[in-house]
JSON list of C-alpha atoms in Angstrom, two decimals:
[
{"chain": "S", "resi": 66, "resn": "UNK", "atom": "CA", "xyz": [21.56, 10.10, 6.12]},
{"chain": "S", "resi": 67, "resn": "UNK", "atom": "CA", "xyz": [18.43, 8.90, 7.68]},
{"chain": "S", "resi": 68, "resn": "UNK", "atom": "CA", "xyz": [18.55, 7.81, 11.23]},
{"chain": "S", "resi": 69, "resn": "UNK", "atom": "CA", "xyz": [15.47, 5.26, 10.40]},
{"chain": "S", "resi": 70, "resn": "UNK", "atom": "CA", "xyz": [18.19, 2.52, 10.36]},
{"chain": "S", "resi": 71, "resn": "UNK", "atom": "CA", "xyz": [15.32, -0.24, 9.54]},
{"chain": "S", "resi": 72, "resn": "UNK", "atom": "CA", "xyz": [15.50, -3.21, 7.44]},
{"chain": "S", "resi": 73, "resn": "UNK", "atom": "CA", "xyz": [11.79, -2.67, 6.63]},
{"chain": "S", "resi": 74, "resn": "UNK", "atom": "CA", "xyz": [10.96, -5.68, 3.95]},
{"chain": "S", "resi": 75, "resn": "UNK", "atom": "CA", "xyz": [8.78, -4.70, 1.10]},
{"chain": "S", "resi": 76, "resn": "UNK", "atom": "CA", "xyz": [6.47, -7.25, 0.04]},
{"chain": "S", "resi": 77, "resn": "UNK", "atom": "CA", "xyz": [7.40, -8.70, -3.50]},
{"chain": "S", "resi": 78, "resn": "UNK", "atom": "CA", "xyz": [4.32, -8.48, -5.02]},
{"chain": "S", "resi": 79, "resn": "UNK", "atom": "CA", "xyz": [3.78, -4.68, -4.40]},
{"chain": "S", "resi": 80, "resn": "UNK", "atom": "CA", "xyz": [4.74, -3.25, -7.45]},
{"chain": "S", "resi": 81, "resn": "UNK", "atom": "CA", "xyz": [2.77, -1.18, -9.94]},
{"chain": "S", "resi": 82, "resn": "UNK", "atom": "CA", "xyz": [2.81, -4.18, -12.46]},
{"chain": "S", "resi": 83, "resn": "UNK", "atom": "CA", "xyz": [0.72, -6.28, -10.08]},
{"chain": "S", "resi": 84, "resn": "UNK", "atom": "CA", "xyz": [-1.79, -3.69, -9.01]},
{"chain": "S", "resi": 85, "resn": "UNK", "atom": "CA", "xyz": [-5.07, -3.07, -11.02]},
{"chain": "S", "resi": 86, "resn": "UNK", "atom": "CA", "xyz": [-5.83, 0.09, -11.36]},
{"chain": "S", "resi": 87, "resn": "UNK", "atom": "CA", "xyz": [-9.39, -0.09, -12.39]},
{"chain": "S", "resi": 88, "resn": "UNK", "atom": "CA", "xyz": [-10.96, 2.90, -10.58]},
{"chain": "S", "resi": 89, "resn": "UNK", "atom": "CA", "xyz": [-7.86, 4.39, -9.30]},
{"chain": "S", "resi": 90, "resn": "UNK", "atom": "CA", "xyz": [-6.42, 5.35, -12.74]},
{"chain": "S", "resi": 91, "resn": "UNK", "atom": "CA", "xyz": [-5.71, 8.80, -12.00]},
{"chain": "S", "resi": 92, "resn": "UNK", "atom": "CA", "xyz": [-3.86, 7.98, -8.60]},
{"chain": "S", "resi": 93, "resn": "UNK", "atom": "CA", "xyz": [-1.59, 5.42, -10.36]},
{"chain": "S", "resi": 94, "resn": "UNK", "atom": "CA", "xyz": [-0.92, 7.71, -13.33]},
{"chain": "S", "resi": 95, "resn": "UNK", "atom": "CA", "xyz": [0.19, 10.45, -10.89]},
{"chain": "S", "resi": 96, "resn": "UNK", "atom": "CA", "xyz": [2.26, 8.09, -9.18]},
{"chain": "S", "resi": 97, "resn": "UNK", "atom": "CA", "xyz": [4.04, 6.25, -11.95]},
{"chain": "S", "resi": 98, "resn": "UNK", "atom": "CA", "xyz": [4.43, 9.91, -13.55]},
{"chain": "S", "resi": 99, "resn": "UNK", "atom": "CA", "xyz": [6.07, 11.06, -10.04]},
{"chain": "S", "resi": 100, "resn": "UNK", "atom": "CA", "xyz": [8.77, 8.33, -9.86]},
{"chain": "S", "resi": 101, "resn": "UNK", "atom": "CA", "xyz": [9.41, 9.16, -13.64]},
{"chain": "S", "resi": 102, "resn": "UNK", "atom": "CA", "xyz": [9.70, 12.89, -13.42]},
{"chain": "S", "resi": 103, "resn": "UNK", "atom": "CA", "xyz": [11.01, 13.62, -9.84]},
{"chain": "S", "resi": 104, "resn": "UNK", "atom": "CA", "xyz": [9.51, 16.59, -9.58]},
{"chain": "S", "resi": 105, "resn": "UNK", "atom": "CA", "xyz": [6.10, 16.27, -7.98]},
{"chain": "S", "resi": 106, "resn": "UNK", "atom": "CA", "xyz": [5.81, 17.57, -4.48]},
{"chain": "S", "resi": 107, "resn": "UNK", "atom": "CA", "xyz": [3.69, 14.20, -3.12]},
{"chain": "S", "resi": 108, "resn": "UNK", "atom": "CA", "xyz": [0.36, 13.41, -2.87]},
{"chain": "S", "resi": 109, "resn": "UNK", "atom": "CA", "xyz": [-2.25, 12.02, 0.15]},
{"chain": "S", "resi": 110, "resn": "UNK", "atom": "CA", "xyz": [-3.93, 8.75, -0.77]},
{"chain": "S", "resi": 111, "resn": "UNK", "atom": "CA", "xyz": [-7.26, 7.87, 0.95]},
{"chain": "S", "resi": 112, "resn": "UNK", "atom": "CA", "xyz": [-9.70, 5.27, 1.26]},
{"chain": "S", "resi": 113, "resn": "UNK", "atom": "CA", "xyz": [-11.04, 2.37, 3.47]},
{"chain": "S", "resi": 114, "resn": "UNK", "atom": "CA", "xyz": [-8.91, -0.43, 4.20]},
{"chain": "S", "resi": 115, "resn": "UNK", "atom": "CA", "xyz": [-7.60, -3.21, 1.36]},
{"chain": "S", "resi": 116, "resn": "UNK", "atom": "CA", "xyz": [-8.18, -0.53, -1.60]},
{"chain": "S", "resi": 117, "resn": "UNK", "atom": "CA", "xyz": [-4.36, -0.45, -2.25]},
{"chain": "S", "resi": 118, "resn": "UNK", "atom": "CA", "xyz": [-2.95, 2.21, -0.28]},
{"chain": "S", "resi": 119, "resn": "UNK", "atom": "CA", "xyz": [0.31, 0.42, 1.42]},
{"chain": "S", "resi": 120, "resn": "UNK", "atom": "CA", "xyz": [0.62, -1.59, -2.30]},
{"chain": "S", "resi": 121, "resn": "UNK", "atom": "CA", "xyz": [1.15, 2.03, -4.06]},
{"chain": "S", "resi": 122, "resn": "UNK", "atom": "CA", "xyz": [3.56, 3.21, -1.46]},
{"chain": "S", "resi": 123, "resn": "UNK", "atom": "CA", "xyz": [5.65, 0.25, -1.44]},
{"chain": "S", "resi": 124, "resn": "UNK", "atom": "CA", "xyz": [5.29, 0.29, -5.37]},
{"chain": "S", "resi": 125, "resn": "UNK", "atom": "CA", "xyz": [6.89, 3.58, -5.51]},
{"chain": "S", "resi": 126, "resn": "UNK", "atom": "CA", "xyz": [9.73, 2.58, -3.06]},
{"chain": "S", "resi": 127, "resn": "UNK", "atom": "CA", "xyz": [10.42, -0.82, -5.20]},
{"chain": "S", "resi": 128, "resn": "UNK", "atom": "CA", "xyz": [10.58, 1.45, -8.23]},
{"chain": "S", "resi": 129, "resn": "UNK", "atom": "CA", "xyz": [12.88, 4.33, -6.70]},
{"chain": "S", "resi": 130, "resn": "UNK", "atom": "CA", "xyz": [14.87, 1.84, -4.80]},
{"chain": "S", "resi": 131, "resn": "UNK", "atom": "CA", "xyz": [17.58, 3.33, -2.25]},
{"chain": "S", "resi": 132, "resn": "UNK", "atom": "CA", "xyz": [16.15, 6.86, -3.09]},
{"chain": "S", "resi": 133, "resn": "UNK", "atom": "CA", "xyz": [12.95, 6.24, -1.01]},
{"chain": "S", "resi": 134, "resn": "UNK", "atom": "CA", "xyz": [11.95, 5.52, 2.68]},
{"chain": "S", "resi": 135, "resn": "UNK", "atom": "CA", "xyz": [9.06, 3.65, 3.49]},
{"chain": "S", "resi": 136, "resn": "UNK", "atom": "CA", "xyz": [7.66, 4.24, 6.89]},
{"chain": "S", "resi": 137, "resn": "UNK", "atom": "CA", "xyz": [4.72, 2.35, 7.89]},
{"chain": "S", "resi": 138, "resn": "UNK", "atom": "CA", "xyz": [3.18, 4.47, 11.22]},
{"chain": "S", "resi": 139, "resn": "UNK", "atom": "CA", "xyz": [1.18, 1.36, 12.09]},
{"chain": "S", "resi": 140, "resn": "UNK", "atom": "CA", "xyz": [4.50, -0.51, 13.19]},
{"chain": "S", "resi": 141, "resn": "UNK", "atom": "CA", "xyz": [6.47, 2.87, 13.98]},
{"chain": "S", "resi": 142, "resn": "UNK", "atom": "CA", "xyz": [4.42, 5.11, 15.86]},
{"chain": "S", "resi": 143, "resn": "UNK", "atom": "CA", "xyz": [5.51, 4.08, 19.01]},
{"chain": "S", "resi": 144, "resn": "UNK", "atom": "CA", "xyz": [9.33, 4.86, 18.17]},
{"chain": "S", "resi": 145, "resn": "UNK", "atom": "CA", "xyz": [8.90, 8.26, 18.09]},
{"chain": "S", "resi": 146, "resn": "UNK", "atom": "CA", "xyz": [9.24, 11.29, 15.79]},
{"chain": "S", "resi": 147, "resn": "UNK", "atom": "CA", "xyz": [12.99, 11.05, 16.00]},
{"chain": "S", "resi": 148, "resn": "UNK", "atom": "CA", "xyz": [12.71, 8.74, 13.33]},
{"chain": "S", "resi": 149, "resn": "UNK", "atom": "CA", "xyz": [11.97, 11.27, 10.92]},
{"chain": "S", "resi": 150, "resn": "UNK", "atom": "CA", "xyz": [15.24, 13.18, 11.56]},
{"chain": "S", "resi": 151, "resn": "UNK", "atom": "CA", "xyz": [17.34, 12.97, 8.11]},
{"chain": "S", "resi": 152, "resn": "UNK", "atom": "CA", "xyz": [14.42, 11.39, 5.88]},
{"chain": "S", "resi": 153, "resn": "UNK", "atom": "CA", "xyz": [14.33, 14.98, 4.07]},
{"chain": "S", "resi": 154, "resn": "UNK", "atom": "CA", "xyz": [17.68, 13.29, 2.10]},
{"chain": "S", "resi": 155, "resn": "UNK", "atom": "CA", "xyz": [15.61, 10.67, 0.34]},
{"chain": "S", "resi": 156, "resn": "UNK", "atom": "CA", "xyz": [14.04, 11.95, -2.86]},
{"chain": "S", "resi": 157, "resn": "UNK", "atom": "CA", "xyz": [10.76, 10.21, -1.98]},
{"chain": "S", "resi": 158, "resn": "UNK", "atom": "CA", "xyz": [9.36, 9.53, 1.48]},
{"chain": "S", "resi": 159, "resn": "UNK", "atom": "CA", "xyz": [6.03, 7.34, 1.82]},
{"chain": "S", "resi": 160, "resn": "UNK", "atom": "CA", "xyz": [4.36, 7.36, 5.21]},
{"chain": "S", "resi": 161, "resn": "UNK", "atom": "CA", "xyz": [1.66, 4.62, 5.61]},
{"chain": "S", "resi": 162, "resn": "UNK", "atom": "CA", "xyz": [-1.26, 5.07, 8.42]},
{"chain": "S", "resi": 163, "resn": "UNK", "atom": "CA", "xyz": [-0.29, 8.77, 8.80]},
{"chain": "S", "resi": 164, "resn": "UNK", "atom": "CA", "xyz": [-3.31, 9.02, 10.82]},
{"chain": "S", "resi": 165, "resn": "UNK", "atom": "CA", "xyz": [-1.91, 6.85, 13.48]},
{"chain": "S", "resi": 166, "resn": "UNK", "atom": "CA", "xyz": [0.07, 9.96, 15.04]},
{"chain": "S", "resi": 167, "resn": "UNK", "atom": "CA", "xyz": [-2.46, 12.52, 14.75]},
{"chain": "S", "resi": 168, "resn": "UNK", "atom": "CA", "xyz": [-3.20, 14.79, 17.72]},
{"chain": "S", "resi": 169, "resn": "UNK", "atom": "CA", "xyz": [0.53, 13.94, 19.11]},
{"chain": "S", "resi": 170, "resn": "UNK", "atom": "CA", "xyz": [1.99, 17.10, 19.28]},
{"chain": "S", "resi": 171, "resn": "UNK", "atom": "CA", "xyz": [5.74, 15.62, 19.09]},
{"chain": "S", "resi": 172, "resn": "UNK", "atom": "CA", "xyz": [4.77, 14.03, 15.95]},
{"chain": "S", "resi": 173, "resn": "UNK", "atom": "CA", "xyz": [2.81, 16.74, 14.26]},
{"chain": "S", "resi": 174, "resn": "UNK", "atom": "CA", "xyz": [5.83, 19.15, 15.07]},
{"chain": "S", "resi": 175, "resn": "UNK", "atom": "CA", "xyz": [8.19, 16.76, 13.57]},
{"chain": "S", "resi": 176, "resn": "UNK", "atom": "CA", "xyz": [5.73, 15.83, 10.38]},
{"chain": "S", "resi": 177, "resn": "UNK", "atom": "CA", "xyz": [5.61, 19.49, 9.72]},
{"chain": "S", "resi": 178, "resn": "UNK", "atom": "CA", "xyz": [9.67, 20.00, 10.10]},
{"chain": "S", "resi": 179, "resn": "UNK", "atom": "CA", "xyz": [9.82, 17.04, 7.74]},
{"chain": "S", "resi": 180, "resn": "UNK", "atom": "CA", "xyz": [7.36, 18.63, 5.01]},
{"chain": "S", "resi": 181, "resn": "UNK", "atom": "CA", "xyz": [9.48, 21.73, 4.99]},
{"chain": "S", "resi": 182, "resn": "UNK", "atom": "CA", "xyz": [12.79, 20.05, 4.81]},
{"chain": "S", "resi": 183, "resn": "UNK", "atom": "CA", "xyz": [11.29, 18.09, 2.10]},
{"chain": "S", "resi": 184, "resn": "UNK", "atom": "CA", "xyz": [10.18, 20.95, 0.20]},
{"chain": "S", "resi": 185, "resn": "UNK", "atom": "CA", "xyz": [13.58, 22.77, 0.53]},
{"chain": "S", "resi": 186, "resn": "UNK", "atom": "CA", "xyz": [15.43, 19.64, -0.75]},
{"chain": "S", "resi": 187, "resn": "UNK", "atom": "CA", "xyz": [12.70, 19.21, -3.60]},
{"chain": "S", "resi": 188, "resn": "UNK", "atom": "CA", "xyz": [11.75, 15.90, -2.27]},
{"chain": "S", "resi": 189, "resn": "UNK", "atom": "CA", "xyz": [8.53, 14.26, -2.80]},
{"chain": "S", "resi": 190, "resn": "UNK", "atom": "CA", "xyz": [5.93, 12.98, 0.46]},
{"chain": "S", "resi": 191, "resn": "UNK", "atom": "CA", "xyz": [3.43, 10.62, -0.18]},
{"chain": "S", "resi": 192, "resn": "UNK", "atom": "CA", "xyz": [1.06, 10.02, 2.70]},
{"chain": "S", "resi": 193, "resn": "UNK", "atom": "CA", "xyz": [-1.74, 7.15, 2.89]},
{"chain": "S", "resi": 194, "resn": "UNK", "atom": "CA", "xyz": [-4.70, 7.30, 5.29]},
{"chain": "S", "resi": 195, "resn": "UNK", "atom": "CA", "xyz": [-7.96, 6.74, 5.94]},
{"chain": "S", "resi": 196, "resn": "UNK", "atom": "CA", "xyz": [-9.42, 10.16, 5.60]},
{"chain": "S", "resi": 197, "resn": "UNK", "atom": "CA", "xyz": [-9.01, 13.17, 3.43]},
{"chain": "S", "resi": 198, "resn": "UNK", "atom": "CA", "xyz": [-6.78, 15.69, 5.02]},
{"chain": "S", "resi": 199, "resn": "UNK", "atom": "CA", "xyz": [-9.83, 18.11, 5.80]},
{"chain": "S", "resi": 200, "resn": "UNK", "atom": "CA", "xyz": [-11.61, 15.19, 7.95]},
{"chain": "S", "resi": 201, "resn": "UNK", "atom": "CA", "xyz": [-8.24, 14.19, 9.93]},
{"chain": "S", "resi": 202, "resn": "UNK", "atom": "CA", "xyz": [-7.57, 14.51, 13.43]},
{"chain": "S", "resi": 203, "resn": "UNK", "atom": "CA", "xyz": [-4.28, 16.54, 12.99]},
{"chain": "S", "resi": 204, "resn": "UNK", "atom": "CA", "xyz": [-4.40, 19.64, 15.45]},
{"chain": "S", "resi": 205, "resn": "UNK", "atom": "CA", "xyz": [-1.41, 21.68, 13.82]},
{"chain": "S", "resi": 206, "resn": "UNK", "atom": "CA", "xyz": [-2.78, 24.06, 11.40]},
{"chain": "S", "resi": 207, "resn": "UNK", "atom": "CA", "xyz": [-0.03, 24.75, 9.74]},
{"chain": "S", "resi": 208, "resn": "UNK", "atom": "CA", "xyz": [0.60, 20.63, 9.46]},
{"chain": "S", "resi": 209, "resn": "UNK", "atom": "CA", "xyz": [-3.01, 20.14, 8.19]},
{"chain": "S", "resi": 210, "resn": "UNK", "atom": "CA", "xyz": [-2.68, 23.04, 5.86]},
{"chain": "S", "resi": 211, "resn": "UNK", "atom": "CA", "xyz": [0.41, 21.54, 4.06]},
{"chain": "S", "resi": 212, "resn": "UNK", "atom": "CA", "xyz": [-1.25, 18.19, 3.97]},
{"chain": "S", "resi": 213, "resn": "UNK", "atom": "CA", "xyz": [-4.50, 19.37, 1.91]},
{"chain": "S", "resi": 214, "resn": "UNK", "atom": "CA", "xyz": [-2.26, 21.50, -0.44]},
{"chain": "S", "resi": 215, "resn": "UNK", "atom": "CA", "xyz": [-1.02, 17.94, -1.80]},
{"chain": "S", "resi": 216, "resn": "UNK", "atom": "CA", "xyz": [-2.59, 16.57, -4.64]},
{"chain": "S", "resi": 217, "resn": "UNK", "atom": "CA", "xyz": [-5.55, 14.29, -3.10]},
{"chain": "S", "resi": 218, "resn": "UNK", "atom": "CA", "xyz": [-6.62, 10.73, -4.32]},
{"chain": "S", "resi": 219, "resn": "UNK", "atom": "CA", "xyz": [-9.36, 8.76, -2.92]},
{"chain": "S", "resi": 220, "resn": "UNK", "atom": "CA", "xyz": [-8.84, 4.99, -3.49]},
{"chain": "S", "resi": 221, "resn": "UNK", "atom": "CA", "xyz": [-12.02, 3.12, -4.79]},
{"chain": "S", "resi": 222, "resn": "UNK", "atom": "CA", "xyz": [-12.61, -0.33, -3.61]},
{"chain": "S", "resi": 223, "resn": "UNK", "atom": "CA", "xyz": [-13.03, -3.04, -6.76]},
{"chain": "S", "resi": 224, "resn": "UNK", "atom": "CA", "xyz": [-15.99, -4.82, -7.66]},
{"chain": "S", "resi": 225, "resn": "UNK", "atom": "CA", "xyz": [-16.19, -8.26, -7.71]},
{"chain": "S", "resi": 226, "resn": "UNK", "atom": "CA", "xyz": [-15.49, -8.78, -11.37]},
{"chain": "S", "resi": 227, "resn": "UNK", "atom": "CA", "xyz": [-12.19, -6.65, -10.65]},
{"chain": "S", "resi": 228, "resn": "UNK", "atom": "CA", "xyz": [-11.66, -8.43, -7.97]},
{"chain": "S", "resi": 229, "resn": "UNK", "atom": "CA", "xyz": [-11.17, -11.37, -10.13]},
{"chain": "S", "resi": 230, "resn": "UNK", "atom": "CA", "xyz": [-9.17, -9.62, -12.64]},
{"chain": "S", "resi": 231, "resn": "UNK", "atom": "CA", "xyz": [-6.66, -8.49, -9.86]},
{"chain": "S", "resi": 232, "resn": "UNK", "atom": "CA", "xyz": [-6.29, -11.86, -8.12]},
{"chain": "S", "resi": 233, "resn": "UNK", "atom": "CA", "xyz": [-5.51, -13.06, -11.45]},
{"chain": "S", "resi": 234, "resn": "UNK", "atom": "CA", "xyz": [-3.18, -10.07, -12.17]},
{"chain": "S", "resi": 235, "resn": "UNK", "atom": "CA", "xyz": [-0.99, -10.73, -9.11]},
{"chain": "S", "resi": 236, "resn": "UNK", "atom": "CA", "xyz": [-1.35, -14.64, -9.93]},
{"chain": "S", "resi": 237, "resn": "UNK", "atom": "CA", "xyz": [0.35, -14.02, -13.36]},
{"chain": "S", "resi": 238, "resn": "UNK", "atom": "CA", "xyz": [3.01, -12.08, -11.61]},
{"chain": "S", "resi": 239, "resn": "UNK", "atom": "CA", "xyz": [4.02, -14.87, -9.46]},
{"chain": "S", "resi": 240, "resn": "UNK", "atom": "CA", "xyz": [3.80, -17.22, -12.40]},
{"chain": "S", "resi": 241, "resn": "UNK", "atom": "CA", "xyz": [0.70, -18.89, -11.61]},
{"chain": "S", "resi": 242, "resn": "UNK", "atom": "CA", "xyz": [-2.32, -19.31, -14.07]},
{"chain": "S", "resi": 243, "resn": "UNK", "atom": "CA", "xyz": [-5.46, -18.66, -11.58]},
{"chain": "S", "resi": 244, "resn": "UNK", "atom": "CA", "xyz": [-8.73, -19.69, -13.86]},
{"chain": "S", "resi": 245, "resn": "UNK", "atom": "CA", "xyz": [-11.60, -17.41, -13.61]},
{"chain": "S", "resi": 246, "resn": "UNK", "atom": "CA", "xyz": [-13.45, -20.30, -12.05]},
{"chain": "S", "resi": 247, "resn": "UNK", "atom": "CA", "xyz": [-10.84, -20.75, -9.27]},
{"chain": "S", "resi": 248, "resn": "UNK", "atom": "CA", "xyz": [-10.76, -17.01, -8.87]},
{"chain": "S", "resi": 249, "resn": "UNK", "atom": "CA", "xyz": [-14.62, -17.02, -8.39]},
{"chain": "S", "resi": 250, "resn": "UNK", "atom": "CA", "xyz": [-14.40, -19.64, -5.83]},
{"chain": "S", "resi": 251, "resn": "UNK", "atom": "CA", "xyz": [-12.30, -18.05, -3.71]},
{"chain": "S", "resi": 252, "resn": "UNK", "atom": "CA", "xyz": [-14.60, -15.12, -3.81]},
{"chain": "S", "resi": 253, "resn": "UNK", "atom": "CA", "xyz": [-17.50, -16.98, -2.68]},
{"chain": "S", "resi": 254, "resn": "UNK", "atom": "CA", "xyz": [-15.48, -19.24, -0.01]},
{"chain": "S", "resi": 255, "resn": "UNK", "atom": "CA", "xyz": [-13.53, -16.41, 1.62]},
{"chain": "S", "resi": 256, "resn": "UNK", "atom": "CA", "xyz": [-13.76, -12.99, 2.86]},
{"chain": "S", "resi": 257, "resn": "UNK", "atom": "CA", "xyz": [-14.03, -10.50, -0.06]},
{"chain": "S", "resi": 258, "resn": "UNK", "atom": "CA", "xyz": [-11.42, -7.78, 0.64]},
{"chain": "S", "resi": 259, "resn": "UNK", "atom": "CA", "xyz": [-8.64, -7.80, -1.50]},
{"chain": "S", "resi": 260, "resn": "UNK", "atom": "CA", "xyz": [-6.43, -8.06, 1.62]},
{"chain": "S", "resi": 261, "resn": "UNK", "atom": "CA", "xyz": [-7.50, -11.34, 2.77]},
{"chain": "S", "resi": 262, "resn": "UNK", "atom": "CA", "xyz": [-7.87, -12.67, -1.25]},
{"chain": "S", "resi": 263, "resn": "UNK", "atom": "CA", "xyz": [-4.11, -11.76, -1.67]},
{"chain": "S", "resi": 264, "resn": "UNK", "atom": "CA", "xyz": [-3.14, -13.54, 1.76]},
{"chain": "S", "resi": 265, "resn": "UNK", "atom": "CA", "xyz": [-5.26, -16.83, 0.86]},
{"chain": "S", "resi": 266, "resn": "UNK", "atom": "CA", "xyz": [-3.54, -16.28, -3.03]},
{"chain": "S", "resi": 267, "resn": "UNK", "atom": "CA", "xyz": [0.00, -16.72, -1.27]},
{"chain": "S", "resi": 268, "resn": "UNK", "atom": "CA", "xyz": [-1.23, -19.57, 0.58]},
{"chain": "S", "resi": 269, "resn": "UNK", "atom": "CA", "xyz": [-2.05, -21.19, -2.32]},
{"chain": "S", "resi": 270, "resn": "UNK", "atom": "CA", "xyz": [1.27, -20.41, -4.45]},
{"chain": "S", "resi": 271, "resn": "UNK", "atom": "CA", "xyz": [3.11, -21.87, -1.68]},
{"chain": "S", "resi": 272, "resn": "UNK", "atom": "CA", "xyz": [0.81, -25.10, -1.68]},
{"chain": "S", "resi": 273, "resn": "UNK", "atom": "CA", "xyz": [0.60, -25.32, -5.45]},
{"chain": "S", "resi": 274, "resn": "UNK", "atom": "CA", "xyz": [4.65, -25.52, -5.49]},
{"chain": "S", "resi": 275, "resn": "UNK", "atom": "CA", "xyz": [4.92, -27.97, -3.03]},
{"chain": "S", "resi": 276, "resn": "UNK", "atom": "CA", "xyz": [2.33, -30.33, -4.53]},
{"chain": "S", "resi": 277, "resn": "UNK", "atom": "CA", "xyz": [3.32, -29.43, -8.26]},
{"chain": "S", "resi": 278, "resn": "UNK", "atom": "CA", "xyz": [-0.57, -28.83, -8.74]},
{"chain": "S", "resi": 279, "resn": "UNK", "atom": "CA", "xyz": [-2.46, -26.24, -10.81]},
{"chain": "S", "resi": 280, "resn": "UNK", "atom": "CA", "xyz": [-4.78, -24.00, -9.20]},
{"chain": "S", "resi": 281, "resn": "UNK", "atom": "CA", "xyz": [-8.06, -25.71, -9.69]},
{"chain": "S", "resi": 282, "resn": "UNK", "atom": "CA", "xyz": [-11.25, -25.50, -7.85]},
{"chain": "S", "resi": 283, "resn": "UNK", "atom": "CA", "xyz": [-10.98, -28.94, -6.40]},
{"chain": "S", "resi": 284, "resn": "UNK", "atom": "CA", "xyz": [-7.18, -28.43, -5.34]},
{"chain": "S", "resi": 285, "resn": "UNK", "atom": "CA", "xyz": [-7.97, -25.22, -3.75]},
{"chain": "S", "resi": 286, "resn": "UNK", "atom": "CA", "xyz": [-11.05, -26.35, -1.79]},
{"chain": "S", "resi": 287, "resn": "UNK", "atom": "CA", "xyz": [-8.78, -29.35, -0.52]},
{"chain": "S", "resi": 288, "resn": "UNK", "atom": "CA", "xyz": [-6.08, -26.82, 0.37]},
{"chain": "S", "resi": 289, "resn": "UNK", "atom": "CA", "xyz": [-8.87, -24.31, 2.30]},
{"chain": "S", "resi": 290, "resn": "UNK", "atom": "CA", "xyz": [-10.50, -26.96, 3.69]},
{"chain": "S", "resi": 291, "resn": "UNK", "atom": "CA", "xyz": [-6.96, -28.41, 5.36]},
{"chain": "S", "resi": 292, "resn": "UNK", "atom": "CA", "xyz": [-6.24, -24.32, 6.42]},
{"chain": "S", "resi": 293, "resn": "UNK", "atom": "CA", "xyz": [-9.85, -23.49, 7.97]},
{"chain": "S", "resi": 294, "resn": "UNK", "atom": "CA", "xyz": [-8.45, -20.27, 9.10]},
{"chain": "S", "resi": 295, "resn": "UNK", "atom": "CA", "xyz": [-8.10, -19.07, 5.43]}
]
């Protein structure tokens, strides 16, 4: 069994059903196929912040339940590569922010050993980061070669219209009605990256539930005025 005894909680919204695939249809199709067929080697997801990399990794874990392990290296890099021991027993290993350990010899050796063990076990390795494998800062040639042989998908940021659709999709997944007028108001009033927009939507969800109000523009403006950090 894996020594990664960490109660890592997945975000409740991070499922395939709440991810708008616009511009990233190939990556979503590959991942949804992989969790069904269970015979894919995995893939390398890369792109700038707020393009949905973490969402997709967690969606894989949600779909495959206890057959998967989510490894967020932004949080776990300091724990050392021993946390990888035994992970090859999981059919799916999803490593987020893998660039966090690039250049660390011990981590690179640990990742290379994991790649080999997963390949021998017929497992699936899914990595997410901010660059393509050839542009990464990994120093171990064999590891870089392993990563480069994975199917590679560059995730694209959503344009403004798609962001409105993505917010409405996430709202529906949470049982909320988000009118287009309100979604467009959010894009004007707040930061436009999806991470910030989704955080604000979560806050509005809680406020609407407490006040028993709909997400109209006046109500949203009232909540945002009361929470200027949003």
